[in-house]
């Protein structure tokens, strides 16, 4: 099995590195292509995969092709590679908002998997949702899932609507967490902690809370009750959030990203 990643930016490189570190592929079976000469020069020094600056040399060799260019580059990419693809190849798109139909039409192929990754994939803690065209077999899908899992975890969803929905939760989600972290950092600094101490206080709090959550069957609201006692400090903070409707505002934000993903898919 030979895999080609088209687009060696944040996501393409992250997936290439995840797959390279796994035992699924030997590095001669992993190819990466980018149109930028600068990127190619930098990557040529890396020994994890074969780097190509000529699509004609690598694309016909590939069984699985990851599409990792920006969504607004997809039309020009499709035009460029359409004459080189064949209908046995499987195309795995990481592109936000680009539908399976559009990829099938743009490339004149059938086997397409659409996925939505997120940024923590860079540290092996990503989560990718994915769904497929009906022409992708179960065995092929399992193979793709194993490749996606090299950057963290994955969930299989039944329809593309869930890909857009997961954009609102996990795709854009890291930014919501950073937003919350940023507010807590600013509060810590305002209280007089040094930058370094503020960072330790905030990052350990996030990491610790996630670990507690992951290592138990308790819901976040049960954990909230465990931290908060009646008339105590945490209750004061949670009451302040409730009075300001923070929960609803966070839900609205997730829906704003979901709606925008749907909108982008129509553009
Ligand atoms: N970053 C995220 O957190 C994230 C999360 C979820 C989904 N995604 C999806 O992942 C995809 C990639 O995003 P990214 O952040 O990795 O983008 P990026 O850093 O801009 O990387 C894309 C790379 O592809 C190159 N490229 C553009 N057109 C090409 C072509 N025709 N042939 C070969 N290479 C080409 C670009 O070169 P130039 O720079 O010269 O154009 C760039 O090096 C996007 O579709 C995005 O929706 C990203």
Short mmCIF file of C-alpha atoms and ligand atoms in Angstrom, two decimals, residues 6-11 33-36 68-71 73 77 80 94-96 116-117 119, ligand 1:
data_model
loop_
_atom_site.label_atom_id
_atom_site.label_comp_id
_atom_site.label_asym_id
_atom_site.label_seq_id
_atom_site.Cartn_x
_atom_site.Cartn_y
_atom_site.Cartn_z
CA UNK A 6 -0.72 16.35 -1.32
CA UNK A 7 0.03 19.59 0.53
CA UNK A 8 2.85 19.67 3.07
CA UNK A 9 1.39 22.39 5.32
CA UNK A 10 0.24 22.10 8.94
CA UNK A 11 -2.17 19.21 8.43
CA UNK A 33 4.04 16.37 -2.61
CA UNK A 34 3.87 20.16 -2.38
CA UNK A 35 4.00 22.83 -5.04
CA UNK A 36 6.18 25.17 -2.99
CA UNK A 68 -4.39 18.50 2.46
CA UNK A 69 -4.48 21.83 0.62
CA UNK A 70 -6.62 24.79 1.68
CA UNK A 71 -10.24 24.49 0.52
CA UNK A 73 -7.05 25.68 -3.65
CA UNK A 77 -5.64 21.12 -7.56
CA UNK A 80 -4.06 19.74 -12.20
CA UNK A 94 -8.84 16.82 5.11
CA UNK A 95 -10.32 19.96 3.52
CA UNK A 96 -12.97 21.79 5.56
CA UNK A 116 -12.39 16.67 9.76
CA UNK A 117 -9.16 16.67 11.76
CA UNK A 119 -4.85 20.75 15.48
N1 LIG B 1 -4.95 23.67 10.38
C1 LIG B 1 -5.99 23.16 11.03
O1 LIG B 1 -6.15 23.26 12.25
C2 LIG B 1 -7.04 22.41 10.27
C3 LIG B 1 -8.10 21.82 10.99
C4 LIG B 1 -9.05 21.11 10.28
C5 LIG B 1 -8.95 21.00 8.90
N2 LIG B 1 -7.91 21.58 8.24
C6 LIG B 1 -7.85 21.43 6.77
O2 LIG B 1 -6.57 20.97 6.38
C7 LIG B 1 -6.29 21.50 5.09
C8 LIG B 1 -4.88 21.99 5.08
O3 LIG B 1 -4.76 23.09 6.01
P1 LIG B 1 -3.36 23.59 6.49
O4 LIG B 1 -3.58 24.47 7.64
O5 LIG B 1 -2.44 22.41 6.62
O6 LIG B 1 -2.93 24.45 5.18
P2 LIG B 1 -1.48 24.97 4.79
O7 LIG B 1 -0.58 25.01 5.98
O8 LIG B 1 -1.68 26.21 3.96
O9 LIG B 1 -0.92 23.81 3.85
C9 LIG B 1 -1.33 23.58 2.54
C10 LIG B 1 -0.09 23.30 1.70
O10 LIG B 1 -0.52 22.87 0.41
C11 LIG B 1 0.20 23.60 -0.57
N3 LIG B 1 -0.56 23.59 -1.82
C12 LIG B 1 -1.53 24.47 -2.23
N4 LIG B 1 -1.99 24.10 -3.46
C13 LIG B 1 -1.31 22.99 -3.81
C14 LIG B 1 -1.31 22.14 -4.96
N5 LIG B 1 -2.11 22.39 -6.01
N6 LIG B 1 -0.49 21.09 -4.98
C15 LIG B 1 0.33 20.83 -3.94
N7 LIG B 1 0.42 21.59 -2.83
C16 LIG B 1 -0.40 22.65 -2.76
C17 LIG B 1 0.38 24.95 0.03
O11 LIG B 1 1.38 25.70 -0.62
P3 LIG B 1 1.24 27.33 -0.61
O12 LIG B 1 1.38 27.74 0.82
O13 LIG B 1 2.36 27.74 -1.48
O14 LIG B 1 -0.12 27.65 -1.16
C18 LIG B 1 0.77 24.56 1.47
O15 LIG B 1 2.14 24.22 1.58
C19 LIG B 1 -7.29 22.61 4.81
O16 LIG B 1 -8.14 22.24 3.76
C20 LIG B 1 -8.05 22.78 6.09
O17 LIG B 1 -9.43 23.01 5.86
C21 LIG B 1 -6.96 22.28 8.89
#
